[in-house]
XYZ file of C-alpha atoms in Angstrom:
567
model
C 0.757 -19.159 19.620
C 2.241 -21.784 17.737
C 5.216 -23.151 19.390
C 7.540 -25.448 17.289
C 10.418 -27.617 18.399
C 13.958 -27.730 16.846
C 12.968 -31.068 15.588
C 9.825 -29.896 13.890
C 11.665 -26.864 12.479
C 14.436 -29.329 11.081
C 12.208 -31.639 9.407
C 10.702 -28.512 7.491
C 14.389 -27.724 6.762
C 14.869 -31.127 5.274
C 11.598 -31.122 3.204
C 12.158 -28.068 1.615
C 15.322 -29.498 0.081
C 13.202 -32.686 -1.104
C 13.218 -33.800 -4.562
C 9.402 -34.220 -4.640
C 7.829 -31.002 -5.334
C 4.635 -31.818 -3.548
C 7.041 -32.294 -0.266
C 8.555 -28.888 -1.127
C 5.108 -27.578 -1.672
C 3.734 -28.416 1.823
C 6.878 -27.732 3.913
C 6.876 -24.087 2.296
C 3.107 -23.884 2.927
C 3.872 -24.714 6.514
C 6.164 -21.996 6.708
C 3.889 -19.464 5.505
C 1.199 -20.477 7.731
C 3.796 -20.050 10.844
C 4.250 -16.272 10.042
C 0.575 -15.780 9.398
C -0.161 -17.186 12.908
C 3.122 -17.115 15.042
C 2.872 -14.557 17.417
C 6.284 -14.292 18.508
C 7.388 -13.350 22.315
C 10.661 -11.980 23.312
C 11.611 -14.759 25.818
C 14.217 -17.655 25.922
C 12.793 -18.795 22.904
C 14.949 -16.657 20.915
C 17.901 -19.012 22.285
C 16.061 -22.207 21.142
C 15.376 -21.197 17.535
C 18.657 -18.854 16.805
C 20.683 -21.777 15.848
C 17.968 -23.211 13.669
C 17.542 -20.126 12.056
C 21.299 -19.881 11.309
C 20.803 -23.387 9.487
C 17.827 -21.911 7.614
C 20.203 -19.256 6.311
C 22.926 -21.587 5.393
C 20.343 -23.968 3.417
C 18.937 -20.980 1.689
C 22.114 -20.314 0.221
C 22.352 -23.787 -1.230
C 21.333 -25.511 -4.521
C 17.680 -26.696 -4.870
C 15.691 -28.844 -7.543
C 14.710 -27.061 -10.406
C 11.693 -24.990 -9.679
C 8.098 -26.611 -11.231
C 6.240 -23.341 -10.674
C 6.592 -19.492 -9.120
C 5.840 -20.977 -5.467
C 8.741 -23.234 -5.745
C 11.322 -20.947 -4.370
C 12.600 -22.508 -1.151
C 15.377 -20.002 -0.614
C 12.836 -17.214 -0.504
C 10.565 -19.208 1.870
C 13.419 -19.950 4.156
C 14.604 -16.340 4.355
C 11.176 -14.815 4.564
C 10.751 -16.830 7.661
C 14.236 -15.771 9.149
C 13.414 -12.185 8.447
C 10.026 -12.650 10.382
C 12.151 -12.097 13.407
C 14.143 -8.829 14.230
C 17.004 -10.657 15.363
C 20.649 -8.893 15.322
C 22.437 -12.111 15.572
C 21.195 -12.987 12.219
C 22.426 -9.865 10.290
C 25.941 -11.223 9.914
C 25.182 -14.768 8.248
C 22.643 -13.059 6.235
C 25.309 -10.733 4.738
C 27.839 -13.855 4.682
C 25.706 -15.980 2.393
C 23.674 -13.251 0.525
C 25.009 -13.548 -2.675
C 23.967 -17.452 -3.058
C 20.205 -16.526 -2.219
C 17.531 -16.518 -4.851
C 16.996 -12.943 -6.562
C 13.497 -12.830 -4.601
C 15.561 -13.901 -1.403
C 18.013 -11.127 -1.527
C 15.264 -8.461 -2.375
C 13.526 -9.552 1.197
C 16.830 -9.480 3.118
C 17.521 -6.056 1.395
C 14.210 -4.819 3.057
C 14.460 -6.523 6.282
C 18.033 -5.194 7.026
C 16.751 -1.476 6.012
C 13.813 -1.938 8.582
C 16.429 -2.867 11.395
C 17.832 0.531 10.729
C 21.487 -0.626 11.502
C 23.654 1.847 10.159
C 26.603 -0.464 10.507
C 25.198 -2.694 7.711
C 24.353 0.310 5.162
C 27.564 0.619 3.534
C 27.290 -3.490 2.640
C 23.701 -2.847 1.406
C 24.574 -0.220 -0.965
C 27.215 -2.387 -2.571
C 24.440 -5.414 -2.965
C 21.958 -2.999 -4.308
C 24.163 -1.521 -6.816
C 25.411 -4.829 -7.906
C 21.820 -6.063 -8.449
C 20.941 -3.148 -10.546
C 22.898 -5.353 -13.333
C 20.084 -7.722 -13.040
C 17.097 -6.721 -15.296
C 14.730 -9.046 -12.895
C 15.581 -7.092 -9.983
C 12.838 -4.972 -8.600
C 14.689 -1.968 -6.607
C 12.796 -1.410 -3.385
C 12.512 2.158 -3.888
C 10.016 2.906 -1.076
C 12.157 1.129 1.622
C 15.609 2.736 0.454
C 14.174 6.133 0.133
C 13.436 6.051 3.947
C 17.292 6.444 4.249
C 18.032 9.718 2.305
C 21.780 9.468 2.774
C 21.844 5.804 1.180
C 19.576 6.636 -1.470
C 21.821 9.910 -2.289
C 24.877 7.736 -2.564
C 23.019 5.055 -4.963
C 21.747 7.660 -7.060
C 25.280 9.202 -7.580
C 26.676 5.996 -8.318
C 24.156 4.582 -10.449
C 23.401 7.677 -12.464
C 25.941 6.646 -15.185
C 23.836 3.593 -15.952
C 20.688 5.478 -16.273
C 20.524 4.718 -19.810
C 19.815 0.943 -18.897
C 15.840 0.501 -19.511
C 14.918 -1.959 -16.984
C 15.751 -0.082 -13.907
C 15.491 3.454 -14.834
C 11.904 4.122 -13.661
C 12.401 2.581 -10.303
C 15.426 4.679 -10.362
C 13.460 7.840 -11.301
C 11.280 7.058 -8.098
C 14.395 6.868 -5.760
C 15.386 10.428 -7.478
C 11.824 11.678 -6.394
C 12.085 10.441 -3.037
C 15.619 11.850 -2.469
C 14.678 15.173 -3.788
C 11.497 15.482 -1.756
C 13.578 14.599 1.531
C 15.499 17.695 0.850
C 18.663 15.593 0.580
C 19.451 16.021 -3.009
C 18.098 18.700 -5.100
C 19.329 18.883 -8.606
C 21.420 15.665 -7.965
C 23.498 14.300 -10.822
C 21.802 16.960 -13.107
C 24.115 16.643 -15.923
C 23.539 12.643 -16.036
C 20.025 12.841 -15.176
C 18.242 15.594 -17.073
C 19.019 14.596 -20.511
C 17.701 11.363 -20.281
C 14.807 12.512 -18.371
C 14.248 15.071 -20.969
C 14.335 12.129 -23.798
C 11.826 10.077 -21.774
C 9.653 12.812 -21.126
C 9.390 13.619 -25.009
C 8.641 9.863 -25.844
C 5.878 9.938 -23.263
C 4.542 13.263 -24.484
C 4.252 12.319 -28.008
C 2.328 9.193 -26.810
C 0.074 11.390 -24.763
C -0.556 13.829 -27.477
C -2.285 11.252 -29.451
C -5.030 11.206 -26.920
C -5.358 14.898 -25.569
C -7.514 16.618 -28.196
C -10.322 13.934 -27.434
C -9.567 13.588 -23.692
C -12.636 13.014 -21.532
C -12.785 11.075 -17.997
C -15.332 8.591 -19.623
C -13.003 7.655 -22.603
C -10.366 7.158 -19.949
C -12.259 4.616 -17.902
C -14.572 3.016 -20.703
C -12.343 2.800 -23.556
C -8.551 3.950 -23.128
C -8.267 2.107 -19.690
C -4.771 0.762 -18.681
C -3.139 1.739 -21.915
C -3.815 5.514 -21.252
C -3.062 4.983 -17.458
C 0.507 3.892 -18.199
C 1.165 6.903 -20.067
C -0.291 9.228 -17.634
C 1.824 7.621 -14.572
C 4.933 8.071 -16.769
C 3.895 11.750 -17.379
C 3.290 12.597 -13.719
C 6.460 10.838 -12.749
C 8.573 12.996 -15.240
C 6.763 16.379 -14.324
C 7.175 15.803 -10.565
C 10.861 15.346 -11.317
C 10.993 18.732 -13.165
C 10.391 20.695 -10.014
C 14.005 19.539 -8.859
C 15.693 20.027 -12.382
C 14.457 23.290 -13.377
C 15.977 24.713 -16.483
C 14.741 26.921 -19.261
C 13.885 24.075 -21.208
C 11.980 22.385 -18.364
C 10.251 25.702 -17.566
C 8.857 25.566 -21.329
C 7.723 21.860 -20.975
C 5.930 22.543 -17.544
C 4.118 25.757 -19.230
C 2.936 23.418 -22.247
C 1.725 20.770 -19.746
C -0.668 23.468 -18.072
C -2.570 23.483 -21.445
C -2.935 19.491 -21.768
C -6.514 18.078 -21.256
C -5.668 15.756 -18.582
C -6.755 17.306 -15.181
C -4.215 15.204 -13.124
C -1.310 15.994 -15.475
C -2.319 19.620 -15.567
C -2.452 19.773 -11.846
C 1.032 18.202 -11.430
C 2.566 21.009 -13.940
C 0.454 23.735 -11.649
C 2.259 22.386 -8.390
C 5.612 22.775 -9.932
C 4.629 26.026 -11.595
C 3.518 27.079 -7.972
C 6.853 25.800 -6.451
C 9.082 27.389 -9.032
C 7.078 30.457 -9.359
C 6.584 30.023 -12.959
C 3.575 31.780 -14.763
C 0.165 30.244 -14.492
C -3.443 31.503 -14.736
C -6.062 31.670 -12.410
C -7.921 29.557 -15.038
C -5.708 26.885 -14.470
C -6.301 26.434 -10.513
C -10.173 26.742 -11.250
C -10.284 24.156 -14.092
C -8.483 21.530 -11.786
C -10.402 22.262 -8.857
C -13.471 22.018 -10.725
C -12.804 18.557 -12.122
C -13.957 15.707 -10.772
C -10.734 13.566 -11.068
C -8.442 16.448 -9.925
C -10.347 18.312 -6.923
C -8.827 16.760 -3.995
C -5.366 16.306 -5.789
C -5.070 19.861 -6.167
C -6.321 20.499 -2.565
C -3.723 18.437 -0.960
C -0.778 19.904 -3.198
C -1.804 23.333 -2.506
C -1.773 22.435 1.530
C 1.364 20.816 0.966
C 3.186 23.919 -0.128
C 1.227 26.288 2.203
C -0.636 27.953 -0.751
C -4.320 26.670 0.204
C -5.087 30.532 -0.256
C -4.912 29.830 -3.801
C -7.689 27.570 -4.207
C -10.813 29.297 -5.623
C -13.209 30.974 -3.403
C -16.119 30.304 -5.943
C -15.694 26.737 -5.206
C -17.914 25.393 -2.293
C -15.038 23.260 -1.246
C -16.190 20.376 0.958
C -19.315 19.357 -1.728
C -16.858 19.345 -4.573
C -14.131 17.314 -2.743
C -17.004 15.043 -1.575
C -17.922 14.575 -5.317
C -14.672 13.406 -5.865
C -14.154 11.225 -3.224
C -17.375 9.516 -4.162
C -15.994 9.279 -7.864
C -12.840 7.069 -6.549
C -14.788 5.228 -4.065
C -17.292 3.497 -6.585
C -14.435 2.874 -8.780
C -12.237 1.072 -6.076
C -15.323 -0.183 -4.469
C -14.099 -3.762 -4.387
C -10.573 -4.367 -4.136
C -9.194 -0.980 -3.768
C -7.888 -1.140 -7.377
C -9.714 0.781 -10.420
C -12.456 -1.396 -11.661
C -13.059 0.166 -15.136
C -16.623 -1.551 -15.080
C -17.739 0.656 -12.269
C -17.076 3.981 -14.250
C -20.346 6.312 -13.137
C -21.238 9.661 -14.259
C -23.601 12.820 -12.749
C -22.446 12.563 -9.312
C -24.778 14.783 -7.048
C -24.606 15.837 -3.402
C -28.050 15.398 -1.957
C -27.516 16.059 1.739
C -25.243 16.280 4.591
C -25.607 14.231 7.788
C -23.378 14.943 11.063
C -22.016 12.399 13.530
C -19.871 12.777 16.588
C -16.930 10.709 17.804
C -15.931 9.992 21.219
C -13.503 12.651 21.687
C -16.190 15.220 20.829
C -15.101 16.000 17.568
C -17.963 16.722 15.090
C -17.928 15.678 11.477
C -20.207 14.867 8.369
C -20.940 12.933 5.528
C -22.723 13.676 2.271
C -25.021 11.578 0.639
C -24.570 11.399 -2.848
C -26.478 9.864 -5.925
C -24.473 8.560 -9.342
C -25.611 7.153 -12.458
C -23.992 3.743 -13.551
C -24.870 1.580 -16.294
C -28.298 3.266 -16.644
C -29.201 2.899 -13.078
C -28.984 5.780 -10.467
C -27.405 4.401 -6.621
C -26.805 6.332 -3.564
C -23.378 6.528 -1.802
C -21.878 8.161 1.401
C -18.772 10.533 0.632
C -16.705 11.288 3.831
C -15.690 12.053 6.333
C -15.276 15.831 6.998
C -14.541 17.707 10.151
C -15.724 20.584 12.156
C -13.596 22.280 14.644
C -14.600 25.284 16.332
C -17.377 25.641 14.023
C -14.879 25.538 10.947
C -15.317 22.674 8.571
C -12.010 20.668 7.784
C -10.920 18.223 5.066
C -9.817 14.836 6.410
C -7.425 12.855 4.580
C -9.069 9.964 6.078
C -11.163 8.647 3.334
C -14.530 6.470 4.559
C -16.519 6.945 1.368
C -18.419 3.977 0.283
C -21.269 2.677 -1.615
C -23.525 -0.486 -1.468
C -24.877 0.060 -5.001
C -28.580 0.641 -3.310
C -30.813 2.214 -5.896
C -31.744 5.953 -5.203
C -35.360 5.441 -5.687
C -35.750 2.392 -3.759
C -36.249 4.551 -0.587
C -36.751 8.001 0.652
C -34.095 10.133 1.777
C -34.923 9.587 5.430
C -34.967 5.799 4.680
C -31.369 6.141 3.125
C -30.132 7.664 6.132
C -31.300 5.073 8.329
C -29.477 2.372 6.281
C -26.429 4.600 6.577
C -26.751 4.537 10.381
C -27.115 0.471 10.182
C -24.167 0.515 7.759
C -21.961 2.439 10.511
C -23.053 0.137 13.231
C -22.362 -3.080 11.285
C -19.102 -1.979 9.799
C -17.799 -0.102 12.402
C -15.752 2.129 10.251
C -17.048 5.333 11.076
C -16.586 8.867 12.591
C -18.396 8.173 15.624
C -17.887 6.328 18.915
C -17.825 2.999 17.209
C -14.394 2.205 15.635
C -12.658 4.567 13.162
C -10.897 1.258 11.663
C -11.912 -2.337 11.776
C -9.582 -4.787 10.150
C -8.428 -8.225 9.877
C -5.926 -10.553 8.251
C -6.963 -12.072 4.936
C -7.056 -15.748 4.009
C -3.608 -16.379 3.185
C -2.506 -16.490 -0.423
C -0.806 -19.853 -0.164
C -4.257 -21.337 0.092
C -5.297 -19.962 -3.195
C -2.298 -20.945 -4.886
C -3.209 -24.577 -3.507
C -6.751 -24.363 -4.830
C -5.315 -23.185 -8.243
C -2.955 -25.885 -8.597
C -5.749 -28.275 -7.577
C -7.910 -26.977 -10.462
C -5.135 -27.277 -12.776
C -4.431 -31.035 -11.931
C -8.268 -31.950 -12.003
C -8.098 -31.094 -15.724
C -5.055 -33.542 -16.110
C -6.630 -36.049 -14.353
C -10.080 -35.677 -15.641
C -8.246 -36.281 -19.135
C -6.847 -39.649 -17.853
C -10.122 -40.789 -16.246
C -8.356 -40.632 -12.767
C -10.362 -38.007 -11.028
C -11.995 -40.424 -8.462
C -8.870 -41.800 -7.434
C -6.888 -39.006 -6.645
C -8.871 -35.457 -6.987
C -11.847 -36.412 -4.383
C -9.440 -36.938 -1.415
C -7.152 -34.014 -2.630
C -10.259 -31.550 -2.470
C -10.987 -32.767 0.923
C -7.859 -31.774 2.200
C -7.812 -28.439 0.180
C -11.506 -27.638 1.256
C -10.728 -28.404 5.091
C -7.759 -26.093 4.786
C -9.622 -23.282 3.207
C -12.394 -23.416 5.776
C -9.626 -23.860 8.753
C -7.850 -20.776 7.642
C -11.017 -18.837 7.032
C -12.520 -19.312 10.193
C -9.176 -18.470 11.980
C -8.958 -15.167 10.344
C -12.250 -14.300 11.256
C -11.274 -14.380 15.180
C -8.600 -11.974 14.660
C -9.109 -8.330 14.188
C -7.707 -4.758 15.079
C -9.749 -1.824 15.899
C -9.308 1.636 16.368
C -11.933 3.758 18.136
C -12.085 7.357 19.320
C -10.653 6.370 22.565
C -8.802 2.917 22.321
C -6.643 0.651 20.035
C -8.427 -2.790 20.547
C -6.711 -6.397 19.299
C -8.450 -9.234 19.075
C -6.667 -12.945 18.281
C -8.341 -16.336 18.936
C -11.312 -14.822 20.722
C -8.885 -13.098 23.130
C -9.221 -9.228 23.108
C -6.370 -6.837 24.619
C -6.731 -3.114 24.334
C -4.815 0.116 25.222
C -6.371 3.930 25.871
C -4.964 6.007 23.134
C -4.166 8.591 26.091
C -1.896 6.064 27.474
C 0.209 5.474 24.531
C 3.777 6.796 24.600
C 5.237 5.533 21.434
C 4.445 3.594 18.222
C 7.279 1.922 16.344
C 7.390 -0.697 13.700
C 9.142 -3.088 12.052
C 8.775 -5.670 9.067
C 6.357 -7.875 10.999
C 4.705 -5.545 13.562
C 3.257 -2.194 14.748
C 4.700 -2.128 18.257
C 2.621 -0.061 20.726
C 4.135 0.987 24.126
C 2.294 2.369 27.286
C 3.226 4.840 29.984
C 5.657 2.697 31.773
C 7.300 2.421 28.143
C 6.549 -1.158 28.073
C 5.238 -3.224 25.060
C 1.527 -3.100 25.660
C 0.664 -4.532 22.035
C 1.794 -5.999 19.085
C -0.464 -5.963 15.934
C 0.699 -8.151 12.658
C 1.017 -5.708 10.032
C -0.531 -7.827 7.750
C -3.653 -6.753 9.663
C -3.737 -3.300 8.833
C -1.990 -0.664 6.313
C 0.554 1.098 8.547
C 0.125 4.423 6.655
C -3.701 4.569 7.652
C -2.955 3.406 11.205
C -0.102 6.066 11.580
C -2.287 9.088 10.091
C -5.440 7.910 12.090
C -3.499 7.309 15.527
C -2.115 10.852 14.824
C -5.557 12.693 14.304
C -7.098 10.749 17.466
C -4.116 11.939 19.808
C -3.587 15.181 18.201
C -6.007 16.929 21.247
C -3.800 15.299 24.105
C -1.449 17.361 25.812
C 1.381 14.380 25.917
C 0.977 12.922 22.546
C 2.772 9.971 21.645
C 6.064 9.428 19.464
C 4.692 7.852 16.347
C 7.095 6.357 13.945
C 6.331 7.651 10.128
């Protein structure tokens, strides 16, 4: 725990206002570090820091020296620190000074106040959001706003007349989708939205048609890449909206899209057709179910519509989805984002291996092989479940590859390596943890390193490297090593029976059977025990909440008294 005195915090507050960029930089860096490591406790400390944080808010609304780079945003840095704490006492000053904050700070305040769920400020937030929509640089926090359907509905109704403004229209469309899917606004502002939606769809459709005749998965990932992906994303968005704005014209467009060669676009059109009871052919479902890109997307869309009976009986479901999962696991094997150089073909399911978790749930992975740049590798696709002898598709995807050559060992040896992988990485479907996650080295440290590299070029040109850069790099190197070591001490693990938190080599845990509720705010996942006491706080930067949420629901589904888990 980092315990800062008022004096130290006020020193930071003074430094962020310095005329010297390097002083501002290191003071903002310190604030960032505090948010990474500060294990805030609900004690008398609130009183100690409250007056200082109110001063942070006031200073954040003041004028600062002209920024020298993207990091140089003291208003945001101060507000980000303030919003780290869920203190209702700070709501009023945040609203009072809101208009004077930097744009990025305003966006942070909006998300923070929404996360507090205080309905008394929603009307004020609504006005602030609508006003900011006139700023072309404003990024509408659609995902956060959409958690509150009534606010979303009102913003859509009031902003719809400005839908012709290009710079926020696509974020606006995402708000419309979220509102409609919540059941709070089907067909909302149809007269205003529909004409512009159809105009935008026609533009993107024409762009898409230039690719349609030659469509192939290989061309998408090896040649067309991001230029095509942008068109695909827009088409998927527009077609998804058509489900809620159905007219004869829309029906014609959806029917036409069923004949497109992109399997994901075709699947979206099929989903709308099923929801709206529009005509489609069995072959449409079969084509989407057989395609490597769309097989699993189709499965989940059918399940969401209680229409899994439509999934083709001629397809062996789990092996087909196993190949699809392998396809995407290889493409996203490094960062979770698509790596176009990792495009691969000829995925084949070789063998199934069963595993058993700590609550006696049986599951299995598939050993797969695939071709990449002339080489054949192996990977593992899963996990799939068995309950009462029935195979179930789990939407927890632990598929992976380590690019081990298929011919480098026997099938049995590959299975042994798989077992070693499960033990070492602790992310399997056995008694070992389902999830092992930890904080990453802070982005601020990489910013420092980037600036250092830029400065090195300048000083090398001026022959001053020995005088300045050596001590500079010693400092940077020390900071990076220190941060790396610290992050390796911290982790959160979820096993079949427990949630475990490790921080600074100290370990706390709670049985999943003892969890009564899980809540979240901007900074933490909060876990409560049977006495309704806060048993554990996990920084949200340590693990993706959606994954945590889903996994805990699955692991507690068998319990008689299941916990209340915030979505």
